Tab-separated table of C-alpha atoms in Angstrom:
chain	number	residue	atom	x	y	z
A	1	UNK	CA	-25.745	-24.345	-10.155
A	2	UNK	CA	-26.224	-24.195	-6.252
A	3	UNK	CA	-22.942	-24.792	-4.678
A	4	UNK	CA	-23.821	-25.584	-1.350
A	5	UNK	CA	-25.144	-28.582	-2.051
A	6	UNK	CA	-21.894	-29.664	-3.750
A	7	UNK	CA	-19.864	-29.707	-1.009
A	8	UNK	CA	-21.984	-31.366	0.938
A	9	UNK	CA	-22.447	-34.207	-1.308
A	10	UNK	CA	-18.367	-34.130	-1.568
A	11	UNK	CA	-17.869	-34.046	2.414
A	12	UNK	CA	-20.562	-37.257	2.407
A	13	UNK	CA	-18.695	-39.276	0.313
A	14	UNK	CA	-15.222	-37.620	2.120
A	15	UNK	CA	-16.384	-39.150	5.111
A	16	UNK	CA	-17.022	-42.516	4.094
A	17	UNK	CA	-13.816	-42.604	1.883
A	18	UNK	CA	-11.477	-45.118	3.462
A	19	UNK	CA	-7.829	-43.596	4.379
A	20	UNK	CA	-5.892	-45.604	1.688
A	21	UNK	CA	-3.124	-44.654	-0.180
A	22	UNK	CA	-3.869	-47.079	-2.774
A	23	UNK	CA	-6.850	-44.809	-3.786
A	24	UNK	CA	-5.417	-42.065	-4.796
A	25	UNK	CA	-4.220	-40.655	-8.419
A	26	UNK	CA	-1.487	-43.324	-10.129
A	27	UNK	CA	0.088	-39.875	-10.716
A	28	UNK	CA	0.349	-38.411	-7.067
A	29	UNK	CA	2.998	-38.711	-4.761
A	30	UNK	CA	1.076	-40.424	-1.849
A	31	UNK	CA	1.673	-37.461	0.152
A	32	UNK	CA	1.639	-34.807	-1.237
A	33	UNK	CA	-0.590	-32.238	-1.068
A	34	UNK	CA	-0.995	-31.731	-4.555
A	35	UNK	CA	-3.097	-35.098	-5.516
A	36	UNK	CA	-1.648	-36.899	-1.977
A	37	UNK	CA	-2.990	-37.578	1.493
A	38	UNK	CA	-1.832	-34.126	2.740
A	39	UNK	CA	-3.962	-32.639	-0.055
A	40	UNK	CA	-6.927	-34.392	1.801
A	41	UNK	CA	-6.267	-33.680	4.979
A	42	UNK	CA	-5.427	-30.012	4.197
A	43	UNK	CA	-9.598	-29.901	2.655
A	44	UNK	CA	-10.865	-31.630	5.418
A	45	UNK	CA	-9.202	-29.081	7.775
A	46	UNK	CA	-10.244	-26.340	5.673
A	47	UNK	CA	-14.021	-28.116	5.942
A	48	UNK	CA	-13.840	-28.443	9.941
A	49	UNK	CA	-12.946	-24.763	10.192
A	50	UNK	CA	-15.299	-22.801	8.078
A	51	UNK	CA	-17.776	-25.289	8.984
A	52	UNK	CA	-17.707	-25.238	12.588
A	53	UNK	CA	-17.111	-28.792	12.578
A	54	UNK	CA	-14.738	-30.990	14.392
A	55	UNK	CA	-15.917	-34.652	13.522
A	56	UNK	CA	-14.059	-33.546	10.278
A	57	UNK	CA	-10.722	-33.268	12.062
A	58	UNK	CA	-10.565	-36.858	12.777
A	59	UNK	CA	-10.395	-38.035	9.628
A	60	UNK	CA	-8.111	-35.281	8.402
A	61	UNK	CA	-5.806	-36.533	11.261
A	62	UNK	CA	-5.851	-40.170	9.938
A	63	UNK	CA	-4.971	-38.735	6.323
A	64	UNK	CA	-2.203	-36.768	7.197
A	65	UNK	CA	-0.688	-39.303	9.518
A	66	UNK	CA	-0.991	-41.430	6.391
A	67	UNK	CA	1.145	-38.975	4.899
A	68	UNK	CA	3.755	-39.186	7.381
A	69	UNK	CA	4.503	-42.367	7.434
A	70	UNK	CA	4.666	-42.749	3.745
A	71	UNK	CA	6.941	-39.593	3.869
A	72	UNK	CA	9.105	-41.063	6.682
A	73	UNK	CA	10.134	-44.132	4.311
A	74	UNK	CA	10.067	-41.811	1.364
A	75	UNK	CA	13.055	-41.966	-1.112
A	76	UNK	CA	14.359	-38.916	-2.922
A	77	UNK	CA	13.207	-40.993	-6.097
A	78	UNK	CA	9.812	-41.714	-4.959
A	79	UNK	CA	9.164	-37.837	-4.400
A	80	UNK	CA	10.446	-36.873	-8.109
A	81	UNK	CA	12.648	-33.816	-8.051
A	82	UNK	CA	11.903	-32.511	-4.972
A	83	UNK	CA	11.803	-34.014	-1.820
A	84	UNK	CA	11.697	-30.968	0.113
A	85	UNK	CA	8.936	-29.070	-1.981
A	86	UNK	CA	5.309	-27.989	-0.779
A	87	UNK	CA	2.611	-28.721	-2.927
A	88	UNK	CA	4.877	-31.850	-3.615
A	89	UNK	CA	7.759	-32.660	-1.287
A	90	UNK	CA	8.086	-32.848	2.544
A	91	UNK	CA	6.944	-29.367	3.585
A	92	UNK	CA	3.521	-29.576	2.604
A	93	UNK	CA	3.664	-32.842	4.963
A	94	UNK	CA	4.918	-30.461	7.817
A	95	UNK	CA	2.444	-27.886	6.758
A	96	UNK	CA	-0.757	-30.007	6.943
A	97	UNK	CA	0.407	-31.297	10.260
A	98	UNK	CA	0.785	-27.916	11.942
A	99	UNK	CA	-2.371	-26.650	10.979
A	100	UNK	CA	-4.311	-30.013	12.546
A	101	UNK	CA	-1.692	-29.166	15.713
A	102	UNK	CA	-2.783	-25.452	15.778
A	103	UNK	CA	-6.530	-26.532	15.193
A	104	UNK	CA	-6.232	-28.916	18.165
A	105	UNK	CA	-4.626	-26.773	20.626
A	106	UNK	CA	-1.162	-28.989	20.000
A	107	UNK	CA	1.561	-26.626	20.402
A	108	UNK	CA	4.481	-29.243	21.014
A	109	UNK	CA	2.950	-31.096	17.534
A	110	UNK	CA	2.878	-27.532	15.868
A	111	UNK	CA	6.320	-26.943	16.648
A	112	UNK	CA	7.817	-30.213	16.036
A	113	UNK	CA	6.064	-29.545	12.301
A	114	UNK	CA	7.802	-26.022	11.635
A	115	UNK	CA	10.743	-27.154	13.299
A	116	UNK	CA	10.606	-29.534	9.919
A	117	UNK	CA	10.185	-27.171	7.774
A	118	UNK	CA	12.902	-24.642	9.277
A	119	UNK	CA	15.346	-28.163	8.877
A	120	UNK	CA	13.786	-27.992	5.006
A	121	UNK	CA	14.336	-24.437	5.280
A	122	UNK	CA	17.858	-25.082	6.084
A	123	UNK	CA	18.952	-27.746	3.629
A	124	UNK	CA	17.398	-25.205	0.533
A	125	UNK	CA	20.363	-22.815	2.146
A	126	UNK	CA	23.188	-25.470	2.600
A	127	UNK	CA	22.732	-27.581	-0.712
A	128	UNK	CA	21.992	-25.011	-2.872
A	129	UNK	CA	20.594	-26.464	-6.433
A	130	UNK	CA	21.067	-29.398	-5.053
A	131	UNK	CA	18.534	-29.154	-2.659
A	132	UNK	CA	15.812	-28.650	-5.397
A	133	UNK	CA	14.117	-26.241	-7.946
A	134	UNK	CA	13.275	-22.514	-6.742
A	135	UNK	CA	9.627	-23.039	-7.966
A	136	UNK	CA	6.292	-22.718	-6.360
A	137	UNK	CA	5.351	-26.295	-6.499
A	138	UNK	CA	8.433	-28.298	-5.676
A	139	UNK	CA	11.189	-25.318	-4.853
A	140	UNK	CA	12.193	-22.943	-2.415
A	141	UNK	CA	9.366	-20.368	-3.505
A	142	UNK	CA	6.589	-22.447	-2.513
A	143	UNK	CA	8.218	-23.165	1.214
A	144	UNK	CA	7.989	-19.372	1.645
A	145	UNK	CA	4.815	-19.443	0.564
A	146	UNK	CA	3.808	-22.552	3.262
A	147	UNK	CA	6.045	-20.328	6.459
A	148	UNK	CA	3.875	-17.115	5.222
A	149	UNK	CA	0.609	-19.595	5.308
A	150	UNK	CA	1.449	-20.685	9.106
A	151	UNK	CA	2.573	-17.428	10.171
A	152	UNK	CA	-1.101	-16.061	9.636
A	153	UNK	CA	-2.681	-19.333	10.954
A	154	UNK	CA	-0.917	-19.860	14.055
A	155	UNK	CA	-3.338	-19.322	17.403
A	156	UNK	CA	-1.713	-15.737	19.262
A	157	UNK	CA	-1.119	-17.457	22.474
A	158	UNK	CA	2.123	-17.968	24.123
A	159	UNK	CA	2.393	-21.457	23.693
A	160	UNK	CA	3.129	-20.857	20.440
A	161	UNK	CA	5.431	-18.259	20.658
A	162	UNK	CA	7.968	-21.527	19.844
A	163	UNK	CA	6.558	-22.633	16.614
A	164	UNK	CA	6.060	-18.961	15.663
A	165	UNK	CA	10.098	-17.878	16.229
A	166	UNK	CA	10.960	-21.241	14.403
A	167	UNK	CA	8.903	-20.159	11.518
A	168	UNK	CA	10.568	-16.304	11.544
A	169	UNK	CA	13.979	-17.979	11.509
A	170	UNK	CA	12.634	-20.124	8.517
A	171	UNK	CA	11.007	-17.472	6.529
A	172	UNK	CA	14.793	-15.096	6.863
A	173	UNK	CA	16.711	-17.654	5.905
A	174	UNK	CA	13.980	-19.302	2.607
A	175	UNK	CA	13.099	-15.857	1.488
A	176	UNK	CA	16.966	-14.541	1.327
A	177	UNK	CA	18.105	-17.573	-0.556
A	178	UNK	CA	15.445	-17.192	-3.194
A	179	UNK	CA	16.013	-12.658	-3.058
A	180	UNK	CA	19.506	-14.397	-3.678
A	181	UNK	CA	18.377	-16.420	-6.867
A	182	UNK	CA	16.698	-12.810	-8.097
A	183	UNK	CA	19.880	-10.844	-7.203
A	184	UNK	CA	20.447	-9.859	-11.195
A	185	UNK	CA	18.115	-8.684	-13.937
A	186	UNK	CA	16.024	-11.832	-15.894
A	187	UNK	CA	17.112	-13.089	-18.913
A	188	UNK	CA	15.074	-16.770	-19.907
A	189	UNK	CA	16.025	-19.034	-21.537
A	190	UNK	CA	14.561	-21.035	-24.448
A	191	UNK	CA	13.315	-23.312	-21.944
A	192	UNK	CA	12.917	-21.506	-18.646
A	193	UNK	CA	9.139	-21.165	-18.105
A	194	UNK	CA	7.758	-18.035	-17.031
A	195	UNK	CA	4.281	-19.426	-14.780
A	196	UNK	CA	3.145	-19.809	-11.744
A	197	UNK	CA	3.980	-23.211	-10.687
A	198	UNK	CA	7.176	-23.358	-12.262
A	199	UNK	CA	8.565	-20.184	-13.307
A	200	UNK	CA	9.547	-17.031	-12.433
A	201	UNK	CA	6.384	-15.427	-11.614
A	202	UNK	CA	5.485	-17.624	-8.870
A	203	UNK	CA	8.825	-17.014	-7.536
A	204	UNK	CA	8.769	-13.302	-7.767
A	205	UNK	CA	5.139	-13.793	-6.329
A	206	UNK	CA	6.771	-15.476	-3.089
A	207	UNK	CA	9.404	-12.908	-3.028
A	208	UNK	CA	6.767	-10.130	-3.143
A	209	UNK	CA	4.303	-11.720	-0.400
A	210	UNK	CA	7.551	-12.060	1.712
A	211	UNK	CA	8.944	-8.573	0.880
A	212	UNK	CA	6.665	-6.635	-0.387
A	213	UNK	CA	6.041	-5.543	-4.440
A	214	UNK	CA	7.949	-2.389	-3.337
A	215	UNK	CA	11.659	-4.051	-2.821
A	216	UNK	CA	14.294	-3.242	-5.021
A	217	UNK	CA	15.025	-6.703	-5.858
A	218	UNK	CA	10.970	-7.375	-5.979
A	219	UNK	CA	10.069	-4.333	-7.837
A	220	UNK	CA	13.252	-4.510	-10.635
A	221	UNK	CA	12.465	-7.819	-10.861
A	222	UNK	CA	8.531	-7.187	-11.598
A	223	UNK	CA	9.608	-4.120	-13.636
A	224	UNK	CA	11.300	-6.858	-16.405
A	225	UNK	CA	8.443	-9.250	-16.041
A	226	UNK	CA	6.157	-7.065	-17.161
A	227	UNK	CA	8.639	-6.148	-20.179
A	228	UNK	CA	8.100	-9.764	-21.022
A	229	UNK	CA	4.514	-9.655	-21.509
A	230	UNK	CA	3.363	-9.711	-25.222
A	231	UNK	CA	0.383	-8.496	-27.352
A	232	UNK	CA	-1.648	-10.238	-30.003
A	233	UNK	CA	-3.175	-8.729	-32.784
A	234	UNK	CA	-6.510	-8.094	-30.955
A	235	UNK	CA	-4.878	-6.517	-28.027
A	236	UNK	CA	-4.643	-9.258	-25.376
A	237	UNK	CA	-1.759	-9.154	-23.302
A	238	UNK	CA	-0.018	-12.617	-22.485
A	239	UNK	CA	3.134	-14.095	-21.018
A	240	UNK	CA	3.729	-18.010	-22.660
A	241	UNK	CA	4.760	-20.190	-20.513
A	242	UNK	CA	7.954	-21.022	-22.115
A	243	UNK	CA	9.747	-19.205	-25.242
A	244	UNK	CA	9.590	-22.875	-26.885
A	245	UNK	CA	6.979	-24.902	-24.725
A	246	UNK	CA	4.027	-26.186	-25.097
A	247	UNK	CA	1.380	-23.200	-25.608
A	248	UNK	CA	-2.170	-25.431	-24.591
A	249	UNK	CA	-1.886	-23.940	-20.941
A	250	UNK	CA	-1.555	-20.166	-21.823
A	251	UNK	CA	-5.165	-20.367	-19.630
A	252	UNK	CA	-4.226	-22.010	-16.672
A	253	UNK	CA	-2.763	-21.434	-13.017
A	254	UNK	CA	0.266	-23.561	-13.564
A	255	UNK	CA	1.769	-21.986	-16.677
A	256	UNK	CA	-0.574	-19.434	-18.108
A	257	UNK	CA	-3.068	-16.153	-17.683
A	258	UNK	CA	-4.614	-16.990	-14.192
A	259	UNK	CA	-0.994	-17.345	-12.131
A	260	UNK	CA	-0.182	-14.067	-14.094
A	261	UNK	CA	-3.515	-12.455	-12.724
A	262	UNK	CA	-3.082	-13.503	-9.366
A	263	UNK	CA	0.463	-11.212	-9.864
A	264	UNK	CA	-0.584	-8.845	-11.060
A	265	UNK	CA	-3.512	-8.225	-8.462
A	266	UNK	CA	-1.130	-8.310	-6.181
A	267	UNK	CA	0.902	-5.879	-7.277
A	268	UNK	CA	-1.497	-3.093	-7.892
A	269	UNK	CA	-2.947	-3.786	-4.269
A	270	UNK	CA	0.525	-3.227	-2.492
A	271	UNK	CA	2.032	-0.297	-5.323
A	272	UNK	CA	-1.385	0.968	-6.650
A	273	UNK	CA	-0.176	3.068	-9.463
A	274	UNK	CA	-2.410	3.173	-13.143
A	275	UNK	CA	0.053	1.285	-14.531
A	276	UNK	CA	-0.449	-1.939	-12.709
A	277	UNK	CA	-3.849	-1.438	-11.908
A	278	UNK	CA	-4.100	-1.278	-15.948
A	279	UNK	CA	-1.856	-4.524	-16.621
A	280	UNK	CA	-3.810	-6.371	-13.854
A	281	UNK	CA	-6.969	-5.691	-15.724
A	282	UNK	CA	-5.485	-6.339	-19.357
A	283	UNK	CA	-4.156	-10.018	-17.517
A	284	UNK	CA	-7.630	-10.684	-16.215
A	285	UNK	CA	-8.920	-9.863	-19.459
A	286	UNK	CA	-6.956	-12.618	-21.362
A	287	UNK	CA	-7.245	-15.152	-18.080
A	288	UNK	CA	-11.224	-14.738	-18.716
A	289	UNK	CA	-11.333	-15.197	-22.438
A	290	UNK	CA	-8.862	-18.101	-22.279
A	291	UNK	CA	-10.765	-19.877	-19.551
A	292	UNK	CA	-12.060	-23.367	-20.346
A	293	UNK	CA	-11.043	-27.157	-20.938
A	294	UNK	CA	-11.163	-28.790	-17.139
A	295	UNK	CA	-12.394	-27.808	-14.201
A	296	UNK	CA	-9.813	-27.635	-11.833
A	297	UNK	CA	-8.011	-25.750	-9.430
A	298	UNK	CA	-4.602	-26.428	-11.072
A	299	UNK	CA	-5.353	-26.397	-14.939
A	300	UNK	CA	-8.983	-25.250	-15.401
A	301	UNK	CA	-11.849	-23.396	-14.359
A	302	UNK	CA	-11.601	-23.451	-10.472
A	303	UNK	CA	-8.193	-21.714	-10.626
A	304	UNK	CA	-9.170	-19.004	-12.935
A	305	UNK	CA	-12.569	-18.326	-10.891
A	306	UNK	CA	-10.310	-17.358	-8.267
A	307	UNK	CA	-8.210	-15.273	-9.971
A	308	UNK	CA	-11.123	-13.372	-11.867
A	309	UNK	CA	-12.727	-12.622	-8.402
A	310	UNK	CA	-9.466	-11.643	-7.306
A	311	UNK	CA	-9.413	-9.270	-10.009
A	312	UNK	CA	-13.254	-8.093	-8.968
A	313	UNK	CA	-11.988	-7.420	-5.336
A	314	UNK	CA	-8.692	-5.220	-6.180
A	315	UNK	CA	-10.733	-3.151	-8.669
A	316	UNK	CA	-14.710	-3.208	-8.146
A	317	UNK	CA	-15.802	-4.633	-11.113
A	318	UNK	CA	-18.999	-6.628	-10.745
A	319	UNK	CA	-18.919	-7.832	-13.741
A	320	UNK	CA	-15.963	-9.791	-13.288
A	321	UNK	CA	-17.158	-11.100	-9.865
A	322	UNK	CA	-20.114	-12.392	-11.860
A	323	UNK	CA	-18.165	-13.915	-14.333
A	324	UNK	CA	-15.534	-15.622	-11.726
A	325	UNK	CA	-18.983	-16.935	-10.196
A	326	UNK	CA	-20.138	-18.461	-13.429
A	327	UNK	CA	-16.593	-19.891	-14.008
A	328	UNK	CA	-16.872	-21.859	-10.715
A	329	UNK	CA	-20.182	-22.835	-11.736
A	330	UNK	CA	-19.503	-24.341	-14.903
A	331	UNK	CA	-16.307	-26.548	-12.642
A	332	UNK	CA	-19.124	-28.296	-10.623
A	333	UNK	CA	-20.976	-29.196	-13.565
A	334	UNK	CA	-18.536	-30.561	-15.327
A	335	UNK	CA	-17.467	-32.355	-12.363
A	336	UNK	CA	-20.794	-33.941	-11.633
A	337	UNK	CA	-21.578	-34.437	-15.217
A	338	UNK	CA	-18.350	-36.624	-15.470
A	339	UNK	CA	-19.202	-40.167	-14.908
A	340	UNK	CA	-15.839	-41.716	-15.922
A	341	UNK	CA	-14.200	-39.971	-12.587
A	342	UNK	CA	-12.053	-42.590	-10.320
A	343	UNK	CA	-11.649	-42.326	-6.993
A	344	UNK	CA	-8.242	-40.812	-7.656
A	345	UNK	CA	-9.774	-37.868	-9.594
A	346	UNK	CA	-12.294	-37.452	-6.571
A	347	UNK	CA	-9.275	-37.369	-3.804
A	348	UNK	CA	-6.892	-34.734	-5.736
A	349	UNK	CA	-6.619	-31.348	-4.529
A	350	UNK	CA	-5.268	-29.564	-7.023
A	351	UNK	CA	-5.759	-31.717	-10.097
A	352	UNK	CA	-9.123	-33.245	-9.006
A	353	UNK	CA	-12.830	-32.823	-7.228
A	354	UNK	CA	-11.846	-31.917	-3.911
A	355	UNK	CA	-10.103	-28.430	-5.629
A	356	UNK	CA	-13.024	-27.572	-7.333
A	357	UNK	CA	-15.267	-28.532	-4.026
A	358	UNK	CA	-12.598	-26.251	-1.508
A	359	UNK	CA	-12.965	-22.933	-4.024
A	360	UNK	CA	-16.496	-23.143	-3.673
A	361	UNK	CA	-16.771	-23.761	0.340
A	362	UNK	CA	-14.188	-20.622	0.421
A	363	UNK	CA	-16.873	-18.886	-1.704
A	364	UNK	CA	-19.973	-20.088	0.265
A	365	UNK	CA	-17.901	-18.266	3.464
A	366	UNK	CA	-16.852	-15.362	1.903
A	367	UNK	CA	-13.243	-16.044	1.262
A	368	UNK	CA	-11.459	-15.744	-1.802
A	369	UNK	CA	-7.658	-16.856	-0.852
A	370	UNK	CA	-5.491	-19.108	-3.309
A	371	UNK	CA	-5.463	-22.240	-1.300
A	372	UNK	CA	-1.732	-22.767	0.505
A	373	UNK	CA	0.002	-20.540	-2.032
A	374	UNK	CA	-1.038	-17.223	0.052
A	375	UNK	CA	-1.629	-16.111	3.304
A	376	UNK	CA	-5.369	-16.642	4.178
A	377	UNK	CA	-6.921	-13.577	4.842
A	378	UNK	CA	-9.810	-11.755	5.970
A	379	UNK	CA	-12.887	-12.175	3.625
A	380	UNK	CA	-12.437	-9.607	0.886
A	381	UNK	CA	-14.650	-6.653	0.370
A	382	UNK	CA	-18.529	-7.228	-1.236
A	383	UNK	CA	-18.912	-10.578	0.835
């Protein structure tokens, strides 16, 4: 499966795609960028810049100001539980719009985003569990995460020396109030889930891009996690995604194997050690042999491509990187081969096409970042 000619064929249709809120998932929250405008715009910025080009931005533009304005009349209610959140809530808003501000040379619209996010940043601090979850995709976890994000993407020029203290004074204040949340050993309950998107690994995650794995809070805290993880008769090391939950997305990013991979990789890359390096394997093991159902970036195939390559990269096994490549390959398929797709399916980021279409541009350029969730980086060795 050639995925080149994917994306194109996904960016052709992006283009002619009215901006229309109407058109997206019945499930998103309209801006969001988890199935939302901001979700669009955030791929069609990611398009203009590994692509070289800047017709792209316009429309991105007229998405995320889409998102605005449907944020700025937004109700608590209308965003779920989290109004303040980043894959869903009003940070990932913010985000999207700095990026198009930093793309364009904008540094007052940059900094008039962050300076949202640091008021976000603030309200996680003064409300406490009011203010929202500590998760990845609604919580306080995933607005580190989206600070971290900008801090790499921001242009090095003076003009943004604003947006760039903002986002320091953000990122102190976000990443103490979650070390805060970590401050004592774990202990889960029945139904506290353990996963990326909602549990405690993607919050130790944030805590440990933020940090570093080798903080005593970060490393204690990683120390117990791995504790957690159990073994099956045939020697596969897992972590479910709740101690009574539903067990159908032990393979996935949200709750299962792949989120856990992505950890793990990242531990052994900052602490090294055979002991890590040996648990990130055994994770990307079980992530590989549980891979299937969907394609997508959230639940399916996309997401665990990612993570097996990620795997591949931290410890130079081909075979793996093959494997991550097939994984990706057998998304698009299923995507094209799925006729029943709506135009909500096609616009959704992280449930939908444009997820699966956005791992494999990152691949075609040699990148291999976890959209949003970490810092983009450098294209990874072997590419």
């Amino acid at each position: 499966m050639a995925l080149r000619p994917f994306v194109e064929r996904v960016i052709a249709r992006l283009r002619t795609t009215p901006v229309d809120l109407s058109r997206l998932s019945d499930e998103s929250a309209p801006g969001s960028i988890f199935s939302g405008a901001s979700g669009v715009a955030f791929f069609l910025h990611e398009a203009a810049r590994l692509r070289r080009d800047e017709t792209l931005l316009e429309p991105a533009r007229r998405w995320s100001e889409a998102a605005r304005e449907w944020a700025a009349r937004a109700t608590r209610e209308d965003w779920g539980r989290c109004p303040y959140g980043f894959l869903v809530g009003d940070t990932g808003v913010a985000y999207v719009d700095a990026l198009l501000g930093a793309r364009r040379g904008d540094h007052e619209r940059a900094l008039a985003a962050v300076t949202r996010i640091d008021e976000v940043s603030d309200a996680f601090g003064r409300e406490g569990p009011a203010a929202g979850p500590t998760e990845i995709v609604c919580g306080s976890a995933g607005v580190v995460c989206a600070i971290l994000d900008l801090e790499v993407r921001l242009p090095r020029h003076a003009n943004f020396d604003a947006a760039r203290g903002v986002l320091r004074r953000a990122r102190g204040r976000m990443t103490a109030t979650l070390a805060a949340a970590y401050g004592t050993p774990l202990d889960p309950g029945p139904g506290d889930f353990l996963g990326m998107a909602h549990g405690v690994v993607g919050e130790i995650w944030a805590l440990a891009l933020s940090l570093g794995v080798n903080h005593p809070t970060v490393r204690a805290r990683s120390n117990e996690l791995a504790a957690l993880g159990e073994e099956d008769q045939d020697g596969f090391v897992y972590w479910l995604p709740s101690r009574d939950g539903d067990h159908s997305l032990l393979g996935t990013w949200c709750h299962g194997m792949v989120g856990h991979t992505l950890f793990w990789c990242e531990v052994s890359r900052q602490a090294g050690g055979e002991d890590r390096s040996r648990l990130a394997a055994r994770a990307a093991k079980t992530a590989e042999v549980l891979a299937g159902g969907g394609p997508t970036l959230c639940c399916g195939l996309a997401g665990s491509s990612l993570a097996l390559q990620r795997y591949a990269d931290t410890s130079g096994d081909e075979r793996a990187g093959r494997r991550a490549y097939d994984q990706l390959a057998r998304a698009v398929r299923l995507v094209e081969a799925d006729e029943t797709a709506d135009e909500g399916v096609f616009l959704g980021l992280w449930k939908g096409t444009l997820g699966v279409a956005l791992v494999a541009m990152y691949r075609l350029h040699g990148e291999r970042t976890f959209p949003c969730i970490e810092p983009l980086a450098s294209p990874r060795p072997g590419h």
